[in-house]
PDB file of C-alpha atoms in Angstrom:
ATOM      1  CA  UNK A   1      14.571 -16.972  11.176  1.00 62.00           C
ATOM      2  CA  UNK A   2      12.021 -14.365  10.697  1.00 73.00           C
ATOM      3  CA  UNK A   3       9.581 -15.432   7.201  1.00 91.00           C
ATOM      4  CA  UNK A   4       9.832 -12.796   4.765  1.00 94.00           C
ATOM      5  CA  UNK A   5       6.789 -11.614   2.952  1.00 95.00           C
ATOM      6  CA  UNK A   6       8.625  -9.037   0.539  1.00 97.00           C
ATOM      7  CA  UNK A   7      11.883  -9.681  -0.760  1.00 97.00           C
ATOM      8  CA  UNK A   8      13.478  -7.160  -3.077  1.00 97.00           C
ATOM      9  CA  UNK A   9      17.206  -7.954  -4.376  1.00 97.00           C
ATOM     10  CA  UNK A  10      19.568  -5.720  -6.090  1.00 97.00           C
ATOM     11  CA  UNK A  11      16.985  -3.915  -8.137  1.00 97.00           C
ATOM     12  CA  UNK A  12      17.695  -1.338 -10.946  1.00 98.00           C
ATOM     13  CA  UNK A  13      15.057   0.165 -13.241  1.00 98.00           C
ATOM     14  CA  UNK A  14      15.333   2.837 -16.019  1.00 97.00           C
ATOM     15  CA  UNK A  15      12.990   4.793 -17.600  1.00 95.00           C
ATOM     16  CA  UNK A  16      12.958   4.422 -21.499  1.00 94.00           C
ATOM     17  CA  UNK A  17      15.085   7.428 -22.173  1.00 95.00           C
ATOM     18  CA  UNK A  18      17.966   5.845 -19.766  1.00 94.00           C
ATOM     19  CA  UNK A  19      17.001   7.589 -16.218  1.00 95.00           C
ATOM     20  CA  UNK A  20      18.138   5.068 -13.892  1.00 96.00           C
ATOM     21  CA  UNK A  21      15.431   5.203 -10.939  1.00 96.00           C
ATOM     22  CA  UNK A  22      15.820   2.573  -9.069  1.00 97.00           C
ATOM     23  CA  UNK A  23      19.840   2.019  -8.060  1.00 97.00           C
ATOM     24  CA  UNK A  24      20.627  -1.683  -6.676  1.00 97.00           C
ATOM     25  CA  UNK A  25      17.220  -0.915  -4.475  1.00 97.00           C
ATOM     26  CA  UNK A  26      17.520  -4.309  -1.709  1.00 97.00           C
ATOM     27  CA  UNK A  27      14.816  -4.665   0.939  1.00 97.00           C
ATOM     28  CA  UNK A  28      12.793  -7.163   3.104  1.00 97.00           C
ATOM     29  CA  UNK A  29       9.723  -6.960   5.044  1.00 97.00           C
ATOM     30  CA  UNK A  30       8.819  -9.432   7.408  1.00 96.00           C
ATOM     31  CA  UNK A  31       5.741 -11.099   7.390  1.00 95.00           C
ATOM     32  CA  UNK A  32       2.853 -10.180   8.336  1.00 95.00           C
ATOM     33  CA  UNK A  33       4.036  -6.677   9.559  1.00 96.00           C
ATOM     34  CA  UNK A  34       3.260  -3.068   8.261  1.00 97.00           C
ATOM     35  CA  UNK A  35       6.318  -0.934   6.783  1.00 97.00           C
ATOM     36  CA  UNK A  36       6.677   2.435   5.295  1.00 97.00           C
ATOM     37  CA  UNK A  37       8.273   3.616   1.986  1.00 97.00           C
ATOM     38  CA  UNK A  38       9.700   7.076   2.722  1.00 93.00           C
ATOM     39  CA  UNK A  39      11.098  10.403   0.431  1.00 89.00           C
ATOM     40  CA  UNK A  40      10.493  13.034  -1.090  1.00 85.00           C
ATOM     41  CA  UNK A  41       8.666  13.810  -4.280  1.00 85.00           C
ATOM     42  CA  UNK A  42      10.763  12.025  -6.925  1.00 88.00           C
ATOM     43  CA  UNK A  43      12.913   9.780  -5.168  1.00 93.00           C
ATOM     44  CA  UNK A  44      11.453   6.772  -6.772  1.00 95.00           C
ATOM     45  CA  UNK A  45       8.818   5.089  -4.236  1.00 95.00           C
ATOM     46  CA  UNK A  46       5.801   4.958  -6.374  1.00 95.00           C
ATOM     47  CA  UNK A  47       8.525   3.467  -9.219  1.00 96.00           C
ATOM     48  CA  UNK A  48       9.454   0.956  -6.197  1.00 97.00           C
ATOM     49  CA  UNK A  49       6.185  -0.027  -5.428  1.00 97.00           C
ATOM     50  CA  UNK A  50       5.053  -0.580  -8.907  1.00 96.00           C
ATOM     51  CA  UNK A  51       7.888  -2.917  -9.383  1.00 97.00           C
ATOM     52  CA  UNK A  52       7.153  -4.986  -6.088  1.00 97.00           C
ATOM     53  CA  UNK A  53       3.479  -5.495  -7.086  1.00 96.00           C
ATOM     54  CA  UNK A  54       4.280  -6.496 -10.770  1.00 95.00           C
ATOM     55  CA  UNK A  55       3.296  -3.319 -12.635  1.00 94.00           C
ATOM     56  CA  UNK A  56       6.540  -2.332 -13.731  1.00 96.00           C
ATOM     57  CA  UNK A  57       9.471  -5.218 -14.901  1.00 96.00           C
ATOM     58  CA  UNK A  58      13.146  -4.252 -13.769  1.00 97.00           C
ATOM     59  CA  UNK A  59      16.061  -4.233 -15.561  1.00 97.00           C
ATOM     60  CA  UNK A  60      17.697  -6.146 -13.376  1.00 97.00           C
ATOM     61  CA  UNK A  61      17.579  -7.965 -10.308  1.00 98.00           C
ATOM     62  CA  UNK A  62      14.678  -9.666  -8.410  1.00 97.00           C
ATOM     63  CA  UNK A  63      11.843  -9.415  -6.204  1.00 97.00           C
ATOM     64  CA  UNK A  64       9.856 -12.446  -4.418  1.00 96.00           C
ATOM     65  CA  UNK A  65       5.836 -11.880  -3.168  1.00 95.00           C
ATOM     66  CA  UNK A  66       3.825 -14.461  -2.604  1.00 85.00           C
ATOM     67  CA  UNK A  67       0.620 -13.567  -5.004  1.00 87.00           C
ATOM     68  CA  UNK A  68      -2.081 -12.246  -4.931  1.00 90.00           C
ATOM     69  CA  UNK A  69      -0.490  -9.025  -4.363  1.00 95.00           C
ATOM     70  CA  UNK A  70      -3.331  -6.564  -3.505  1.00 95.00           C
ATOM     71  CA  UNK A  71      -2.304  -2.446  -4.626  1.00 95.00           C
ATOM     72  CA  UNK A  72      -4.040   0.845  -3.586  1.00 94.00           C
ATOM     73  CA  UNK A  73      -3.526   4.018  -5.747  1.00 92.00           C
ATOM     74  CA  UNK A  74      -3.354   7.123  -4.654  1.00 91.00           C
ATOM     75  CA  UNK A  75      -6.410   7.890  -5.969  1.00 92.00           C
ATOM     76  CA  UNK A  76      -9.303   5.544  -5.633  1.00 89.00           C
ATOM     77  CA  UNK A  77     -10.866   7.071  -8.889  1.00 90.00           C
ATOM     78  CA  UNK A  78      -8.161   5.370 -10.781  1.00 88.00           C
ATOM     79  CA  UNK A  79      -9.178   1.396  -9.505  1.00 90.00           C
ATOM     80  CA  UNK A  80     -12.795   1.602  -8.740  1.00 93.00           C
ATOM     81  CA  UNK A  81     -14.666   0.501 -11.487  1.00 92.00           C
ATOM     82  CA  UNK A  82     -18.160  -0.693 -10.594  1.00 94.00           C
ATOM     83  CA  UNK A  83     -21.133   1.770  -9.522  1.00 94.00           C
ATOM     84  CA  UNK A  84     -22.194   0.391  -6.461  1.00 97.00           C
ATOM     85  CA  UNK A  85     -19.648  -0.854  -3.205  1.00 97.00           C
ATOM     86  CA  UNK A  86     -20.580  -4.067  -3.224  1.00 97.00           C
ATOM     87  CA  UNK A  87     -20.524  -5.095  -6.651  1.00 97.00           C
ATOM     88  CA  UNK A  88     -16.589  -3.088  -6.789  1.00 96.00           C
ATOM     89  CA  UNK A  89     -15.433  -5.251  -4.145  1.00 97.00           C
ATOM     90  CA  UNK A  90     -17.090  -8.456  -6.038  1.00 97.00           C
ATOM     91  CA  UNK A  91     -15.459  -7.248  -9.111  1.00 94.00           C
ATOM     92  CA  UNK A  92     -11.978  -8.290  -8.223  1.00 91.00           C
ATOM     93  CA  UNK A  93     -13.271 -11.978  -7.734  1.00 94.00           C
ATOM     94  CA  UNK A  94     -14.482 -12.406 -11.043  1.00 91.00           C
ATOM     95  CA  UNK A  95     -11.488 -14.384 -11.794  1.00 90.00           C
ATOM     96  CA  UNK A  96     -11.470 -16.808  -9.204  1.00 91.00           C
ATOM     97  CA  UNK A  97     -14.966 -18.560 -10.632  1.00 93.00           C
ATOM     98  CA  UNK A  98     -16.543 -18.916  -7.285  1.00 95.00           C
ATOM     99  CA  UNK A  99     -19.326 -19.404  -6.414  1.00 96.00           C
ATOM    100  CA  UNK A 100     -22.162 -16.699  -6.040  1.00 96.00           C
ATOM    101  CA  UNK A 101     -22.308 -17.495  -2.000  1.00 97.00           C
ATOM    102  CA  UNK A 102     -19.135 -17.827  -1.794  1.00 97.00           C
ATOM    103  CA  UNK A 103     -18.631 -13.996  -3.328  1.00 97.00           C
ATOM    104  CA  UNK A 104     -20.924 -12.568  -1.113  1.00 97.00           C
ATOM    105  CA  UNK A 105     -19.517 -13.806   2.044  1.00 97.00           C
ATOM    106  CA  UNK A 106     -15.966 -12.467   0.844  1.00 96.00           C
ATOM    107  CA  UNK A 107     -17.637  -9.259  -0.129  1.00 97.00           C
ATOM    108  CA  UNK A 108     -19.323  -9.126   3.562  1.00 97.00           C
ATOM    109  CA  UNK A 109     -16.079 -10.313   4.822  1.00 95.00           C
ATOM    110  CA  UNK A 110     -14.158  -7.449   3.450  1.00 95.00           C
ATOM    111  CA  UNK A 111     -16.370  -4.712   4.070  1.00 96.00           C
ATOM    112  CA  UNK A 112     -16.569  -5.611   7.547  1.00 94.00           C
ATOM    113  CA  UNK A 113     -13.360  -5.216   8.008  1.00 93.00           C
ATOM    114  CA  UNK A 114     -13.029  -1.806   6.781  1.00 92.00           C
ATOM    115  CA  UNK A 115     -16.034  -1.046   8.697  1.00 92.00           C
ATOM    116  CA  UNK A 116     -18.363  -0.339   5.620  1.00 95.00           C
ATOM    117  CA  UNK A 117     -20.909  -3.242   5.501  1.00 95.00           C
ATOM    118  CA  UNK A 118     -23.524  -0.821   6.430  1.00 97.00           C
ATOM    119  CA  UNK A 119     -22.364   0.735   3.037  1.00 97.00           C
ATOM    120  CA  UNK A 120     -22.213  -2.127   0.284  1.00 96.00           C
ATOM    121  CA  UNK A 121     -25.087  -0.739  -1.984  1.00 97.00           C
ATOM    122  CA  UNK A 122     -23.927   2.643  -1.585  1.00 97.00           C
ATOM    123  CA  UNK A 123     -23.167   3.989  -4.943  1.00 97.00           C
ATOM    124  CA  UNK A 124     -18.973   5.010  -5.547  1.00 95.00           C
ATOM    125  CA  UNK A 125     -19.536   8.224  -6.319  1.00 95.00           C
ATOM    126  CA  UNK A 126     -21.687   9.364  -2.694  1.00 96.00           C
ATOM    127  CA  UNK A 127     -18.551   7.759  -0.891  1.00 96.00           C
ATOM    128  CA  UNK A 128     -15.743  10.114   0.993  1.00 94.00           C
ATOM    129  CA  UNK A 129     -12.325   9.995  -0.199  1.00 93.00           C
ATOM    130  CA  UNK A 130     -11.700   7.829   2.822  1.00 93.00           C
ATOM    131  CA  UNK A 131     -14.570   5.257   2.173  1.00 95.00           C
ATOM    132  CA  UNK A 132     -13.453   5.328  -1.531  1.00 95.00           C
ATOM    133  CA  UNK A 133      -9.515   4.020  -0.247  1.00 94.00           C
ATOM    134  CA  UNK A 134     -11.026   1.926   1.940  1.00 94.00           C
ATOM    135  CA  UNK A 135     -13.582   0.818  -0.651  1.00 96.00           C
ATOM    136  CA  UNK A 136      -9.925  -0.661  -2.466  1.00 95.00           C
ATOM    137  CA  UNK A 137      -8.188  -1.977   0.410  1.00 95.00           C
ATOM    138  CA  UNK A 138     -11.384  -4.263   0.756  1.00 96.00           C
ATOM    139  CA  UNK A 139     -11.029  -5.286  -2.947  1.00 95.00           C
ATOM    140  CA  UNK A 140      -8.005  -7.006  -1.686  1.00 94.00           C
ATOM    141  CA  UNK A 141      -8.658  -8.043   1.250  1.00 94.00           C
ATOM    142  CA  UNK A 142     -12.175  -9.788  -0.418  1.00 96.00           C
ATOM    143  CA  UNK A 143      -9.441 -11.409  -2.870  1.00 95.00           C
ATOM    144  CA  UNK A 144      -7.134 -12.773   0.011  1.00 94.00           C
ATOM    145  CA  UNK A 145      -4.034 -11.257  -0.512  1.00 94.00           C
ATOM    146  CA  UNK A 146      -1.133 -11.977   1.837  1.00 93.00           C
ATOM    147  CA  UNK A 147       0.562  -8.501   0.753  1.00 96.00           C
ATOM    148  CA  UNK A 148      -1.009  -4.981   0.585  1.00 97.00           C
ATOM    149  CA  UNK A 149       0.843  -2.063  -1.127  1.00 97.00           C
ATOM    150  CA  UNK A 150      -0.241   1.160  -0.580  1.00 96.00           C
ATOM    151  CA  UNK A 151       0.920   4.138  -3.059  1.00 95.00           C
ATOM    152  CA  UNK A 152       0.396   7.470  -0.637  1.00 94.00           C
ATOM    153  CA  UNK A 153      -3.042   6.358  -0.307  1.00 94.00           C
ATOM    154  CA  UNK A 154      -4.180   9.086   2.051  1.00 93.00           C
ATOM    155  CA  UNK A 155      -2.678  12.061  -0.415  1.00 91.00           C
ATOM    156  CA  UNK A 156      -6.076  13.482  -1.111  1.00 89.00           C
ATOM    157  CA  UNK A 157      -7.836  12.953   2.035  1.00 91.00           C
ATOM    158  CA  UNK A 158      -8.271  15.689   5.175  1.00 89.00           C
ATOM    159  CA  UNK A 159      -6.028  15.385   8.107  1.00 87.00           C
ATOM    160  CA  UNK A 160      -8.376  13.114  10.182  1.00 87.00           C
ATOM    161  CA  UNK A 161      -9.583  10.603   7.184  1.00 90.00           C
ATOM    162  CA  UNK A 162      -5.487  10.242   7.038  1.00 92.00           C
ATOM    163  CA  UNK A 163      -4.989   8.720  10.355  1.00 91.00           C
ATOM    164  CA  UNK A 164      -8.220   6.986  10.620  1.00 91.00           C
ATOM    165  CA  UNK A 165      -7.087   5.612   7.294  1.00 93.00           C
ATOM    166  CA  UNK A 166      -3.523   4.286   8.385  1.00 95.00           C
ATOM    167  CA  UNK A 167      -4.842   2.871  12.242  1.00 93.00           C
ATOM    168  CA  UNK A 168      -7.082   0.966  10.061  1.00 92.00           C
ATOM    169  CA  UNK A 169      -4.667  -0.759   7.486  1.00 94.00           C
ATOM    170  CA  UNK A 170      -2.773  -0.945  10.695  1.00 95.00           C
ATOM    171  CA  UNK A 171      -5.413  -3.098  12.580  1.00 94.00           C
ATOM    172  CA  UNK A 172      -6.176  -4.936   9.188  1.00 93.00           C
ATOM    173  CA  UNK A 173      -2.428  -6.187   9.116  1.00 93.00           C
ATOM    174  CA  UNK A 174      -2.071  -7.718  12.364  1.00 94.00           C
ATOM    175  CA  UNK A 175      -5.220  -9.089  13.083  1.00 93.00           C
ATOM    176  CA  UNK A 176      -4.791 -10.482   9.285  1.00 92.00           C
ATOM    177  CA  UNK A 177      -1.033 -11.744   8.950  1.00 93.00           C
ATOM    178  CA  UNK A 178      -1.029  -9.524   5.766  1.00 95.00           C
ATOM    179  CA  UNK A 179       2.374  -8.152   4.919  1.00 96.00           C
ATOM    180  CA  UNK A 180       2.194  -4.328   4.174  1.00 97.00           C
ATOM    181  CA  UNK A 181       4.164  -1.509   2.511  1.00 98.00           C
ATOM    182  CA  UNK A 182       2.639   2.289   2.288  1.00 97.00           C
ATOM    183  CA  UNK A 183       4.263   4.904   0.445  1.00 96.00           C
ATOM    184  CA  UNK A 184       4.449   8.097   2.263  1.00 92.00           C
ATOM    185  CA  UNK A 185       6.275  11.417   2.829  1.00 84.00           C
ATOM    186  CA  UNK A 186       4.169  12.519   5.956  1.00 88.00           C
ATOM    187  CA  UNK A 187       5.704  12.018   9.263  1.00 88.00           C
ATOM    188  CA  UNK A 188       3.237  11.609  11.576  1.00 89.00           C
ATOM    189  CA  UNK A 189       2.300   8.481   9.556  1.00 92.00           C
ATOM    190  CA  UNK A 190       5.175   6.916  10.528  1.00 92.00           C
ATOM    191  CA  UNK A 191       4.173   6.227  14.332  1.00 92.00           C
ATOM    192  CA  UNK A 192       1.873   3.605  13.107  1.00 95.00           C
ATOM    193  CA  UNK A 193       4.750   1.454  11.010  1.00 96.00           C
ATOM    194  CA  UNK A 194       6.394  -1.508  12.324  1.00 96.00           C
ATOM    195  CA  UNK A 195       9.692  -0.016  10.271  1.00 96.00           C
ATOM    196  CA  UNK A 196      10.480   2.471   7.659  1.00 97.00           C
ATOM    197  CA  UNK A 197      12.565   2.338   4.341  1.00 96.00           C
ATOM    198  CA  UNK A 198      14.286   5.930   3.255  1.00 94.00           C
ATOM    199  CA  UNK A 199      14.546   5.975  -0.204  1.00 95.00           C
ATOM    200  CA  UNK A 200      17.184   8.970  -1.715  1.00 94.00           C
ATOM    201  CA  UNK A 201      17.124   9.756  -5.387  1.00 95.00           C
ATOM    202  CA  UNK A 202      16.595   5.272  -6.266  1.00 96.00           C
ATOM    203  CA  UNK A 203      18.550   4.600  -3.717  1.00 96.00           C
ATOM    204  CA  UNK A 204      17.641   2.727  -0.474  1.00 96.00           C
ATOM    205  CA  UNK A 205      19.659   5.547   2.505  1.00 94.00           C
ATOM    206  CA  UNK A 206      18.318   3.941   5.505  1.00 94.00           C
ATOM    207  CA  UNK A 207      16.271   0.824   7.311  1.00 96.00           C
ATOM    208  CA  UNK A 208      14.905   0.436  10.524  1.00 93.00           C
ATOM    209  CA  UNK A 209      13.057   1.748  13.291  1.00 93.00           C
ATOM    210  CA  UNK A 210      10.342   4.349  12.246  1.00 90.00           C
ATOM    211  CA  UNK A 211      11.480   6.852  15.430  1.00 89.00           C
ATOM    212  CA  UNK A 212      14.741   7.128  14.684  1.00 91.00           C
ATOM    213  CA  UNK A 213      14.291   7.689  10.915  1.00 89.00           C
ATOM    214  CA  UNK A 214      11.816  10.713  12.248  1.00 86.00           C
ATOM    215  CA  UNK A 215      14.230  12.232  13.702  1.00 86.00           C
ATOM    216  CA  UNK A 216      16.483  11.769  10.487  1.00 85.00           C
ATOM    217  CA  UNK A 217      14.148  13.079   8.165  1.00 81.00           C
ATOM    218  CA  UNK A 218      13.124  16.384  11.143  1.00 82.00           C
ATOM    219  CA  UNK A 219      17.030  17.241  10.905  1.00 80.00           C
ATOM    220  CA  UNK A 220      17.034  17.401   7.372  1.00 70.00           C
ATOM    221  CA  UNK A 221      13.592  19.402   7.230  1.00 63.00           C
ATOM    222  CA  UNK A 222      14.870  21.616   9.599  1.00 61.00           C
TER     223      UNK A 222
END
């Protein structure tokens, strides 16, 4: 029996004004591996992901992550909210009440593995759009978390900052155990997953293997 580090059952969400967006949305990720949240602009992943982490409560139905739950916006503007590297990555430990050496070595921690210790007194605002995202995947990381969720995180970065991006969180989840699910709609991020979800207008189409749902998705674009 494979352990489960995201459980979704039978979810169903609706906006205020009665939109259902999420229909009876099921789903599992196993543990410790790194799974993508596919479809097209409005078919509800971003919804879906801010329901796993906690962000959003469903109507109905239930979803199981062991906490802390770390989460990556699309745009690192949005979470980063200290001037310097270091002191943003610190920032997310303030609740925790550890000590001050104890901070620093999960800060150092962190940053090395997003390559960026050289970086920690860098100010925010000198960083790349890469640096930035990987800036807030060390926030969690620094914090411990056994599950990363990733909302299109490489949408504003160039075409090689994507990949880099995506080997990294890549590397970061297996040498880490840490259970991962990125949002995307590009396709060559997919060769990177361990498995894909297709997600149709709230409702979950297809599971599985990231190849074949390639292919899927290249039929339909073609």
């Amino acid at each position: 029996m494979t352990a489960v580090g995201i459980e979704v059952n039978n979810l169903n969400f609706f906006w205020p004004n009665g939109e259902q967006v999420i229909k009876s949305c099921s789903l599992q990720v196993p543990k410790g591996e790194f799974w993508m949240l596919l479809g097209t602009n409005g078919s509800g992943k971003s919804t879906l992901l801010r329901l796993i982490a906690g962000l959003l409560a469903p109507q109905s139905g239930e979803v199981m992550v062991s906490p802390p739950v770390g989460f990556v916006f699309q745009n690192p503007d949005h979470q980063l909210v200290m001037p310097t590297v270091g002191a943003d990555v610190a920032f997310g430990l303030v609740a925790e009440k550890l000590q001050p050496a104890m901070v620093k070595a999960r800060v150092e921690e962190a940053l090395g593995a997003v390559n960026l210790l050289s970086l920690q007194r860098r100010p925010i605002y000198a960083l790349s759009g890469g640096q930035k995202q990987r800036v807030a995947i060390a926030g969690a990381i620094a914090r411990h978390c056994d599950v990363l969720l990733l909302d299109e995180p490489t949408a504003l970065l160039d075409p090689d900052s994507q990949l880099d991006l995506v080997a990294s969180v890549r590397n970061l989840v297996k040498s880490r155990g840490i259970t991962a699910l990125w949002v995307t709609h590009r396709l060559e991020e997919l060769n990177y997953c361990d498995g894909a979800f297709l997600l149709e207008k709230g409702c979950l189409v297809d599971t599985g293997e990231a190849e074949r749902l390639k292919q899927r998705l290249m039929q339909v674009h073609h």
